[in-house]
Amino acid sequence: MKPYSNLDAAHHLPVSLNTPRLPTLLPLGAMLMATSMVAWAQTPAGTEATLSTVTVTEQTEPAEIQSKSTFRATESRIGKGQQALRDMPQNVTVMTERLLDDRNLDDFKDVLRHTAGISFLAGETGEEDVRLRGFSLGQAGDIYRDGLREAQLISRDTFATDRMEVLKGSASMLFGKGSTGGVINQVTKQPFLMNRTEAEVTVGNGGHTRAQVDLNRRLSSSSAFRINAMVQDADLWGAKNDRQGLAGSWRTGMGERNEWQVDLYHLTSQERPINNHPWLLTGATTDSRRSLVAVLPARNYYGLASDYLNTEQTVATLTHTHRFSRTEELRTTLRHGEYERDLWLSAIVWAPAGQQPGGTAVSITHPPTANTRLNRNPKGRFGQSTITQLQSDYSNQFQAGGWRHHLTAGVDLALEDAKRNNNFPGVQSGLFTTVGTPNDGASRADTRGSPALNTFDSSSVGLYVQDVVAITDTLKLVGGLRFDRFKASYRDTLGNADRLTENLWSPRLGALYQPNESSSYYVSLGESYNTSADTYQFALGNFATGGTNARLGNTPPEKSRNLEFGGKWDLFSDRLSLNAAIFHSQKYNERNTDPDTAATMMLLSGKRSATGMELSAAGRINSRWEVFYNHTWIPHARIDRSNVAGTGAGGAQRQGDRPGLTPEHSFSAWTTYQLDGQWRVGLGVNYRSEQNPEGARNVVAPAFTVWDGMVEYTVDDQTTVRFNVSNLTDKLYADSLYRGFYTPGAPRRVMLSLKTVF
């Protein structure tokens, strides 16, 4: 992707070619891969055949596609190594491919909108962040694919996704830095030992067309390849969301002692998003509570035709699994990914009084008309990231000391090289519009030239070990510890530079009580940390000595802990899983600005907490009725300690306030019913209670409820037709929030899909 025709060649080289640091990881990769190879070489002669306990050729439905036929998942690798969800002492929500298809969730952010506990920050320059239980996910880097970290702030699609897993609560013992509110893991579709092709075409309003194919071919008794491809063209009433994706995977040695897998993934997007709509507020500026009023239709696009958000990612992955026995394995993965994001768009604001008809400013008492003027302020950002990761995980179940153990241990290494310009807007165009003329076709030429790029480099090495010890047939104890050494350096375009090094420990403790096969009760305590580098690589401005960014870069990591009690039950003859958890999450040394202007770092004196309950259910009540439900209730969320000062009713949240973007209730439910052999119907609801934008303590975005519906007709054993309507009532609501504006939730969308399997 070439965002600027006059960008110099150095900016267009893949990031990996501009850094000499990649070779430093290759010997380490060779060492860990060699460890797997040594295990392979030491396999006794004659034992390379299929393991006697592994059955892969006689399944009527391979495990790799079971996600297509159920809302319920029972196992996951998110806890490092394959584990039953009932053995994980934390709340895990899994959204299977069947659920994603039923609700027509093709965009990653749409999946998150149907996840309880999630809220969205509408960024000042398009840097939308995702919050889980009120804590950052997107900019903290807590989004993964197959257990490996992805670049922040890129567009994602579900065309090659088997399921989405959300692990809630502190998870640094498993994943390292970040993971205060939890992590999100996208599980890629895997090859399996059958010939199967699935093709689907979808058309909808807003000029939406999408075609995708999922092709799997068996090559031998132990090898197969799988290809997923997608193309989407959506002209959304002036906004745009075009995508092209290709994912290929070859896998050999399935069911044998040594298994190899090669994965290639490529996704590009050409978007023209609705960055924001300006809001109206009830009351006066001195009021302690002002309600946000959304007035502009959600489908109205007021940006320029020349606005864009272009992203590209190319990822290659090599995995080797050596199975010493049916309960012992070593899995090593090497991944290299290149990511690029180029954004240039218009922030929409009410024009000042002097530019409005009649000379009156827009307000709740003077609402907009068709002739009300809207100004377009340019916003631009550009970023490239190269991430190379190496991860080796060992898992073993054995008997020792009279107890049963499930031991997991591993090492992971990562290098990230990033180049960013977080403030590249260009000059004002002077091209305004009016409320009554959305999508007016106005555009401007890009005369900005090449972006000047700050550089950010980091390396990390992590070591972890965890043991689940069965003290009795019903009681298990969990203990884990992780050590990370994290190094980062940065340099701005003025030549200012700095570096940091952190040595960090992350413990995890828990206990499981499992009185029978259908119930499990747990308690867990975990800690996590957020390094300052997660924030300063996205900071605006330079890193001059004594400045805010320089002090931020010198600040030690924030730390958090999560205490959780919960239960997991299998009901209706193991057809439905029910989970409940009570949690207390606390960030106990949050960054605060030091009142001493001569200080070289920020104070870690802040504290915030969230206490609540999670409830989820997934599966079948009977053979016809299927349900999915997840609900987060946070009755208590508070900034316990802060030095943010203020005298008026507005401004940033202060000590004693509820944190922004932390609604008390959020839930999503979906249920389907098979009326007969051919007709199936579905109904869903999303709810989010009122919340404050971050940085606007006296502004309240109202609660909203959005209904979705689905009707599916089975033509024959191979072909189905599905009709989806999202936002049935065309509800107008604020989905993402920022101080001063919001991004509207999607208007009513109507989709018709034809799918065939052969």
Coordinates of C-alpha atoms in Angstrom, one line a residue, residues 163-677:
R163 CA -13.9 -18.0 17.3
M164 CA -13.2 -15.0 19.5
E165 CA -12.1 -15.5 23.1
V166 CA -12.3 -12.8 25.8
L167 CA -10.3 -13.5 28.9
K168 CA -11.4 -11.0 31.6
G169 CA -9.2 -9.8 34.4
S170 CA -5.5 -9.5 34.9
A171 CA -3.5 -11.8 32.6
S172 CA 0.1 -10.7 32.7
M173 CA 1.2 -14.1 34.0
L174 CA 0.1 -15.5 30.6
F175 CA 0.7 -12.6 28.2
G176 CA 3.1 -10.2 29.7
K177 CA 2.6 -6.4 29.6
G178 CA -0.9 -4.9 29.4
S179 CA -3.9 -7.1 30.1
T180 CA -5.4 -5.1 33.0
G181 CA -9.0 -5.5 32.0
G182 CA -8.3 -8.7 30.1
V183 CA -7.2 -9.8 26.6
I184 CA -9.0 -10.7 23.4
N185 CA -7.8 -13.6 21.3
Q186 CA -8.8 -14.3 17.7
V187 CA -8.5 -18.0 16.8
T188 CA -7.6 -18.7 13.2
K189 CA -9.4 -21.4 11.2
Q190 CA -7.3 -24.6 11.1
P191 CA -6.9 -27.2 8.3
F192 CA -8.6 -30.6 9.0
L193 CA -8.8 -34.0 7.4
M194 CA -11.8 -33.6 5.1
N195 CA -12.6 -32.1 1.8
R196 CA -15.0 -29.2 2.3
T197 CA -15.8 -25.9 0.6
E198 CA -18.1 -23.2 1.9
A199 CA -19.0 -20.2 -0.2
E200 CA -21.1 -17.2 0.9
V201 CA -22.4 -14.1 -0.8
T202 CA -24.0 -11.2 1.1
V203 CA -25.8 -8.1 -0.3
G204 CA -27.3 -5.3 1.8
N205 CA -28.3 -1.7 2.0
G206 CA -25.7 1.0 1.9
G207 CA -24.3 -0.6 -1.3
H208 CA -22.9 -3.5 0.7
T209 CA -21.6 -6.6 -1.2
R210 CA -19.4 -9.3 0.3
A211 CA -18.2 -12.6 -1.0
Q212 CA -16.1 -15.2 0.9
V213 CA -14.9 -18.7 0.5
D214 CA -13.6 -21.3 3.0
L215 CA -11.9 -24.2 1.2
N216 CA -10.3 -27.2 2.9
R217 CA -8.6 -30.0 1.2
R218 CA -7.2 -33.2 2.6
L219 CA -3.8 -34.1 1.1
S220 CA -3.0 -37.3 3.0
S221 CA -4.0 -39.2 6.1
S222 CA -2.2 -36.5 8.2
S223 CA -2.0 -33.4 6.1
A224 CA -4.3 -30.8 4.7
F225 CA -4.5 -27.2 3.6
R226 CA -7.2 -24.5 4.1
I227 CA -7.7 -21.3 2.3
N228 CA -10.1 -18.5 3.3
A229 CA -10.6 -15.5 1.0
M230 CA -12.8 -12.5 1.2
V231 CA -13.7 -9.4 -0.8
Q232 CA -16.0 -6.6 0.4
D233 CA -17.3 -3.5 -1.2
A234 CA -19.5 -1.2 0.9
D235 CA -20.5 2.3 -0.1
L236 CA -22.2 3.4 3.2
W237 CA -24.1 6.4 2.1
G238 CA -20.8 8.3 1.4
A239 CA -18.7 6.5 4.0
K240 CA -16.9 3.4 2.7
N241 CA -15.6 0.1 4.0
D242 CA -13.9 -1.9 1.3
R243 CA -11.7 -4.9 2.2
Q244 CA -9.8 -7.8 0.7
G245 CA -8.4 -10.7 2.7
L246 CA -6.6 -14.0 2.0
A247 CA -5.5 -16.5 4.6
G248 CA -3.8 -19.8 3.8
S249 CA -2.7 -22.6 6.0
W250 CA -0.9 -25.9 5.4
R251 CA -0.7 -28.5 8.2
T252 CA 1.0 -31.9 8.3
G253 CA 1.5 -34.5 10.9
M254 CA -2.0 -34.2 12.4
G255 CA -2.5 -37.0 15.0
E256 CA 1.2 -37.8 14.8
R257 CA 4.1 -37.0 17.2
N258 CA 5.4 -34.2 15.1
E259 CA 3.1 -31.7 13.5
W260 CA 4.1 -28.7 11.4
Q261 CA 1.9 -25.8 10.3
V262 CA 2.6 -22.8 8.0
D263 CA 0.1 -19.9 8.0
L264 CA 0.0 -16.8 5.8
Y265 CA -2.5 -14.0 6.4
H266 CA -3.1 -10.8 4.5
L267 CA -5.7 -8.1 4.9
T268 CA -6.1 -4.7 3.3
S269 CA -8.8 -2.2 3.9
Q270 CA -9.8 1.0 2.2
E271 CA -12.2 2.9 4.4
R272 CA -13.8 6.3 4.7
P273 CA -15.2 6.2 8.2
I274 CA -17.6 8.5 10.0
N275 CA -15.1 9.9 12.4
N276 CA -17.6 11.7 14.6
H277 CA -20.7 13.7 14.9
P278 CA -20.9 16.8 17.1
W279 CA -23.2 16.6 20.1
L280 CA -25.7 18.8 21.8
L281 CA -25.9 19.0 25.6
T282 CA -28.8 19.7 27.9
G283 CA -28.5 22.3 30.7
A284 CA -25.7 24.9 31.2
T285 CA -22.0 24.6 31.5
T286 CA -22.2 25.0 35.3
D287 CA -24.6 22.0 35.7
S288 CA -23.2 18.9 37.3
R289 CA -25.0 16.6 34.9
R290 CA -25.6 17.3 31.2
S291 CA -27.1 14.7 28.9
L292 CA -25.6 14.1 25.5
V293 CA -28.2 14.5 22.7
A294 CA -27.5 12.9 19.3
V295 CA -29.3 14.8 16.6
L296 CA -27.7 14.0 13.2
P297 CA -28.9 10.8 11.4
A298 CA -26.4 8.0 12.0
R299 CA -26.0 7.3 8.3
N300 CA -25.1 10.9 7.4
Y301 CA -21.5 11.2 6.2
Y302 CA -20.2 14.8 6.4
G303 CA -16.6 14.2 5.7
L304 CA -14.8 14.8 2.4
A305 CA -14.7 12.4 -0.5
S306 CA -10.9 12.5 -0.2
D307 CA -11.0 11.3 3.5
Y308 CA -9.6 7.8 4.0
L309 CA -8.4 5.2 6.5
N310 CA -6.2 2.6 4.7
T311 CA -4.7 -0.3 6.5
E312 CA -2.6 -3.3 5.5
Q313 CA -1.2 -6.3 7.4
T314 CA 0.8 -9.3 6.2
V315 CA 1.7 -12.0 8.7
A316 CA 3.6 -15.3 8.3
T317 CA 3.6 -18.0 11.0
L318 CA 5.5 -21.2 11.4
T319 CA 4.4 -23.7 14.2
H320 CA 5.9 -27.0 15.2
T321 CA 4.3 -29.3 17.8
H322 CA 6.1 -32.3 19.3
R323 CA 3.9 -34.7 21.2
F324 CA 5.9 -36.7 23.7
S325 CA 2.7 -38.5 24.6
R326 CA -1.0 -37.8 24.6
T327 CA -0.6 -35.6 27.7
E328 CA 2.8 -34.0 27.0
E329 CA 3.7 -31.6 24.2
L330 CA 6.1 -28.8 23.2
R331 CA 4.6 -26.2 20.8
T332 CA 6.9 -23.6 19.2
T333 CA 5.7 -20.7 17.1
L334 CA 7.6 -18.1 15.1
R335 CA 5.7 -15.2 13.6
H336 CA 6.6 -12.1 11.6
G337 CA 4.0 -9.4 10.9
E338 CA 4.1 -6.1 9.1
Y339 CA 1.3 -3.6 9.7
E340 CA 0.6 -0.2 8.2
R341 CA -2.1 2.4 9.0
D342 CA -2.7 5.6 7.1
L343 CA -5.5 7.9 8.3
W344 CA -6.6 11.3 6.9
L345 CA -10.1 12.4 7.7
S346 CA -12.3 15.2 8.8
A347 CA -13.4 15.9 12.4
I348 CA -16.9 17.5 12.1
V349 CA -17.8 20.4 14.4
W350 CA -20.6 22.9 14.6
A351 CA -19.4 26.1 13.0
P352 CA -19.2 29.1 15.4
A353 CA -22.1 31.6 15.8
G354 CA -20.6 34.1 13.3
Q355 CA -20.7 31.5 10.5
Q356 CA -24.2 30.2 11.2
P357 CA -27.4 31.5 9.5
G358 CA -28.8 34.2 11.8
G359 CA -25.5 34.4 13.8
T360 CA -26.7 32.1 16.5
A361 CA -24.6 29.2 17.9
V362 CA -26.0 25.7 17.8
S363 CA -27.3 24.6 21.2
I364 CA -30.1 22.5 22.7
T365 CA -32.2 25.7 22.7
H366 CA -31.2 26.5 19.1
P367 CA -31.0 23.0 17.5
P368 CA -29.6 22.6 14.0
T369 CA -31.7 23.0 10.8
A370 CA -30.9 21.8 7.3
N371 CA -28.9 25.1 6.7
T372 CA -26.8 24.8 9.8
R373 CA -23.1 24.9 8.9
L374 CA -20.6 22.2 9.8
N375 CA -16.9 22.7 9.6
R376 CA -14.4 20.1 8.7
N377 CA -11.1 20.0 10.6
P378 CA -8.4 17.8 9.2
K379 CA -6.9 15.0 11.2
G380 CA -4.1 12.7 10.1
R381 CA -1.9 9.9 11.4
F382 CA 0.5 7.5 9.8
G383 CA 2.1 4.4 11.3
Q384 CA 4.1 1.3 10.4
S385 CA 4.9 -1.5 12.7
T386 CA 6.9 -4.7 12.3
I387 CA 6.5 -7.3 15.1
T388 CA 8.5 -10.5 15.2
Q389 CA 7.6 -13.0 17.9
L390 CA 8.9 -16.4 19.1
Q391 CA 6.9 -18.4 21.6
S392 CA 7.6 -21.9 22.9
D393 CA 5.1 -23.5 25.3
Y394 CA 5.5 -26.8 27.1
S395 CA 2.5 -28.7 28.6
N396 CA 2.5 -31.9 30.6
Q397 CA 0.0 -33.8 32.8
F398 CA 1.7 -36.2 35.2
Q399 CA 1.6 -37.8 38.6
A400 CA 4.2 -36.7 41.2
G401 CA 4.3 -36.7 45.0
G402 CA 0.9 -38.4 45.2
W403 CA -0.8 -35.6 43.3
R404 CA -1.8 -35.0 39.7
H405 CA -0.2 -32.0 38.0
H406 CA -0.9 -30.0 34.8
L407 CA 2.3 -28.1 34.3
T408 CA 2.7 -25.4 31.7
A409 CA 5.9 -23.5 31.1
G410 CA 7.3 -21.4 28.3
V411 CA 9.4 -18.6 26.9
D412 CA 8.4 -15.9 24.5
L413 CA 10.5 -13.2 22.8
A414 CA 9.3 -10.2 20.8
L415 CA 10.8 -7.4 18.8
E416 CA 8.7 -4.4 17.7
D417 CA 9.9 -1.6 15.4
A418 CA 7.5 1.2 14.8
K419 CA 7.5 4.5 12.9
R420 CA 4.7 6.9 13.6
N421 CA 3.5 10.4 12.9
N422 CA 0.6 11.0 15.3
N423 CA -0.3 14.5 14.1
F424 CA -0.2 14.9 10.3
P425 CA -3.4 16.8 9.4
G426 CA -2.3 19.3 6.8
V427 CA -3.8 22.8 6.6
Q428 CA -7.5 23.6 6.8
S429 CA -9.3 23.1 3.5
G430 CA -12.0 25.7 4.1
L431 CA -14.5 23.2 2.7
F432 CA -17.5 23.3 4.9
T433 CA -20.9 21.7 4.5
T434 CA -24.4 21.9 6.0
V435 CA -26.6 19.5 7.9
G436 CA -28.9 19.1 5.0
T437 CA -26.2 18.2 2.5
P438 CA -24.4 15.0 3.7
N439 CA -22.0 13.3 1.3
D440 CA -21.7 16.5 -0.8
G441 CA -18.8 15.0 -2.8
A442 CA -16.3 17.8 -1.9
S443 CA -12.7 16.7 -1.8
R444 CA -9.2 18.2 -1.5
A445 CA -5.8 17.3 -2.9
D446 CA -3.2 15.9 -0.6
T447 CA -0.3 18.4 -0.6
R448 CA 1.2 17.4 2.8
G449 CA 4.3 15.6 1.4
S450 CA 6.0 12.9 3.3
P451 CA 5.3 12.5 7.0
A452 CA 8.1 13.0 9.5
L453 CA 8.3 9.9 11.6
N454 CA 9.1 9.3 15.2
T455 CA 10.6 5.8 15.8
F456 CA 9.8 3.4 18.6
D457 CA 11.7 0.1 19.2
S458 CA 11.1 -2.5 21.8
S459 CA 12.3 -5.9 22.8
S460 CA 11.0 -8.3 25.4
V461 CA 11.8 -11.7 26.9
G462 CA 9.3 -13.5 29.0
L463 CA 9.6 -16.7 31.1
Y464 CA 6.6 -18.3 32.8
V465 CA 5.6 -21.4 34.7
Q466 CA 2.3 -22.5 36.0
D467 CA 1.1 -25.7 37.8
V468 CA -2.4 -26.9 38.4
V469 CA -2.2 -29.5 41.2
A470 CA -5.0 -31.8 42.0
I471 CA -4.8 -32.2 45.8
T472 CA -7.9 -34.4 45.8
D473 CA -10.4 -35.6 43.2
T474 CA -12.4 -32.4 43.7
L475 CA -9.8 -29.8 44.7
K476 CA -7.1 -28.2 42.5
L477 CA -4.6 -25.4 43.4
V478 CA -3.2 -23.1 40.7
G479 CA 0.1 -21.2 41.0
G480 CA 2.0 -19.4 38.3
L481 CA 4.8 -16.8 38.0
R482 CA 6.1 -14.9 35.0
F483 CA 9.2 -12.8 34.5
D484 CA 9.5 -10.2 31.8
R485 CA 12.5 -8.1 30.7
F486 CA 11.3 -5.2 28.6
K487 CA 13.4 -2.7 26.8
A488 CA 12.3 0.2 24.7
S489 CA 13.8 3.3 23.0
Y490 CA 12.3 6.1 21.0
R491 CA 13.5 9.1 19.0
D492 CA 11.4 12.0 17.7
T493 CA 11.9 14.0 14.5
L494 CA 13.8 16.7 16.4
G495 CA 16.5 14.3 17.6
N496 CA 15.2 13.9 21.2
A497 CA 15.7 10.3 22.4
D498 CA 15.3 8.2 25.4
R499 CA 15.2 4.5 26.5
L500 CA 13.9 2.5 29.3
T501 CA 14.4 -1.0 30.8
E502 CA 12.0 -2.8 33.0
N503 CA 12.2 -6.1 34.9
L504 CA 8.8 -7.3 35.9
W505 CA 7.2 -10.1 37.9
S506 CA 3.6 -11.3 37.4
P507 CA 2.1 -13.8 39.9
R508 CA -1.1 -15.8 39.6
L509 CA -2.8 -17.8 42.3
G510 CA -6.0 -19.7 42.3
A511 CA -8.1 -22.7 43.5
L512 CA -10.7 -24.9 41.9
Y513 CA -13.4 -27.0 43.6
Q514 CA -15.0 -29.4 41.2
P515 CA -17.5 -31.7 43.0
N516 CA -18.6 -33.3 39.8
E517 CA -18.2 -33.3 36.1
S518 CA -20.8 -30.6 35.5
S519 CA -19.8 -27.9 38.0
S520 CA -16.6 -26.0 38.9
Y521 CA -16.0 -23.3 41.4
Y522 CA -12.9 -21.1 41.6
V523 CA -11.1 -18.2 43.2
S524 CA -8.1 -16.5 41.6
L525 CA -5.8 -13.6 42.2
G526 CA -3.6 -12.1 39.4
E527 CA -1.5 -9.1 38.8
S528 CA -0.7 -7.2 35.6
Y529 CA 1.2 -4.1 34.5
N530 CA 1.2 -1.4 31.8
T531 CA 4.5 -0.1 30.7
S532 CA 4.8 3.6 29.9
A533 CA 5.9 2.7 26.4
D534 CA 2.4 1.5 25.6
T535 CA 1.3 5.1 25.9
Y536 CA 4.2 7.2 24.7
Q537 CA 4.5 5.6 21.3
F538 CA 1.1 7.1 20.5
A539 CA 1.7 10.5 22.2
L540 CA 1.2 13.8 20.4
G541 CA 4.1 16.2 20.2
N542 CA 7.9 15.6 20.8
F543 CA 9.9 14.1 23.6
A544 CA 12.0 17.2 24.6
T545 CA 13.6 17.0 28.0
G546 CA 11.3 18.2 30.7
G547 CA 8.2 17.9 28.5
T548 CA 5.2 15.8 29.4
N549 CA 6.1 13.0 27.0
A550 CA 9.6 12.7 28.3
R551 CA 8.3 12.4 31.8
L552 CA 5.8 9.8 30.7
G553 CA 8.6 7.8 29.1
N554 CA 10.6 7.9 32.4
T555 CA 7.7 6.6 34.5
P556 CA 7.8 3.1 35.8
P557 CA 4.9 0.7 34.9
E558 CA 1.4 1.0 36.4
K559 CA 0.3 -2.1 38.2
S560 CA -3.1 -3.8 38.7
R561 CA -4.6 -6.8 40.4
N562 CA -7.8 -8.8 39.9
L563 CA -9.5 -10.9 42.5
E564 CA -12.3 -13.1 41.2
F565 CA -14.7 -15.7 42.5
G566 CA -16.8 -17.7 40.1
G567 CA -18.6 -20.8 39.1
K568 CA -19.1 -22.8 35.9
W569 CA -21.9 -25.3 35.2
D570 CA -22.9 -27.6 32.4
L571 CA -26.7 -27.8 32.2
F572 CA -29.3 -29.6 30.1
S573 CA -27.3 -32.8 29.6
D574 CA -24.1 -30.9 28.9
R575 CA -25.7 -28.9 26.1
L576 CA -25.4 -25.5 27.7
S577 CA -22.6 -23.8 29.7
L578 CA -23.5 -21.3 32.4
N579 CA -20.8 -19.1 34.0
A580 CA -21.0 -16.5 36.9
A581 CA -18.2 -14.5 38.5
I582 CA -17.7 -11.7 41.0
F583 CA -14.6 -9.6 40.5
H584 CA -12.6 -6.7 42.0
S585 CA -10.2 -5.1 39.6
Q586 CA -7.8 -2.4 40.9
K587 CA -5.1 -0.3 39.3
Y588 CA -3.2 0.7 42.4
N589 CA -0.4 2.9 41.1
E590 CA -1.9 4.9 38.2
R591 CA 0.0 7.6 36.6
N592 CA -0.5 11.1 37.9
T593 CA 1.1 14.4 36.8
D594 CA 3.7 15.4 39.4
P595 CA 2.9 19.0 40.6
D596 CA 6.6 19.6 40.7
T597 CA 7.3 21.0 37.3
A598 CA 11.0 20.1 37.6
A599 CA 10.2 16.4 38.1
T600 CA 11.6 14.0 35.5
M601 CA 8.7 11.5 35.7
M602 CA 5.1 11.2 36.6
L603 CA 3.8 10.1 40.0
L604 CA 2.5 6.6 40.4
S605 CA 0.1 7.8 43.0
G606 CA -3.3 7.2 41.4
K607 CA -5.7 4.4 42.2
R608 CA -9.0 3.3 40.6
S609 CA -11.1 0.2 41.0
A610 CA -14.1 -1.6 39.6
T611 CA -16.2 -4.2 41.4
G612 CA -18.9 -6.2 39.7
M613 CA -20.3 -9.4 38.4
E614 CA -20.2 -11.3 35.1
L615 CA -22.9 -13.7 33.9
S616 CA -22.8 -15.7 30.7
A617 CA -24.6 -18.7 29.0
A618 CA -24.0 -20.5 25.7
G619 CA -25.5 -23.6 24.2
R620 CA -28.8 -25.4 23.6
I621 CA -31.7 -25.6 26.0
N622 CA -33.1 -28.3 23.7
S623 CA -32.6 -29.5 20.2
R624 CA -34.4 -26.5 18.7
W625 CA -33.6 -23.7 21.1
E626 CA -30.1 -22.2 21.2
V627 CA -29.0 -19.2 23.3
F628 CA -26.0 -16.9 24.0
Y629 CA -25.9 -14.4 26.8
N630 CA -23.2 -12.3 28.4
H631 CA -23.7 -9.6 31.0
T632 CA -21.3 -7.4 32.9
W633 CA -22.6 -5.5 36.0
I634 CA -20.2 -3.0 37.6
P635 CA -22.2 -1.3 40.5
H636 CA -19.0 0.1 42.0
A637 CA -16.3 1.9 39.9
R638 CA -14.4 4.7 41.4
I639 CA -11.3 6.8 41.0
D640 CA -10.0 6.2 44.5
R641 CA -7.0 8.5 44.4
S642 CA -6.0 11.2 42.0
N643 CA -4.3 14.6 41.9
V644 CA -6.4 15.9 39.0
A645 CA -7.7 19.3 40.1
G646 CA -10.6 21.4 39.0
T647 CA -13.1 23.9 40.2
G648 CA -16.0 23.7 37.7
A649 CA -18.6 21.0 37.1
G650 CA -16.9 19.7 34.0
G651 CA -13.4 18.7 33.0
A652 CA -11.5 15.5 33.6
Q653 CA -12.7 12.9 36.2
R654 CA -11.4 13.5 39.7
Q655 CA -11.0 11.6 42.9
G656 CA -14.3 10.1 43.9
D657 CA -15.8 10.1 40.4
R658 CA -16.8 7.0 38.4
P659 CA -14.2 6.5 35.7
G660 CA -15.2 7.4 32.2
L661 CA -16.4 4.7 29.7
T662 CA -17.4 2.4 32.6
P663 CA -21.1 1.7 32.2
E664 CA -22.8 0.0 35.1
H665 CA -24.6 -2.5 32.9
S666 CA -23.7 -3.9 29.5
F667 CA -25.1 -7.1 28.0
S668 CA -25.7 -8.9 24.8
A669 CA -28.1 -11.7 24.1
W670 CA -28.9 -13.8 21.1
T671 CA -31.3 -16.7 20.8
T672 CA -32.5 -18.8 17.8
Y673 CA -35.3 -21.3 17.4
Q674 CA -35.7 -24.0 14.8
L675 CA -39.3 -23.8 13.7
D676 CA -39.2 -26.9 11.5
G677 CA -36.7 -28.7 9.2

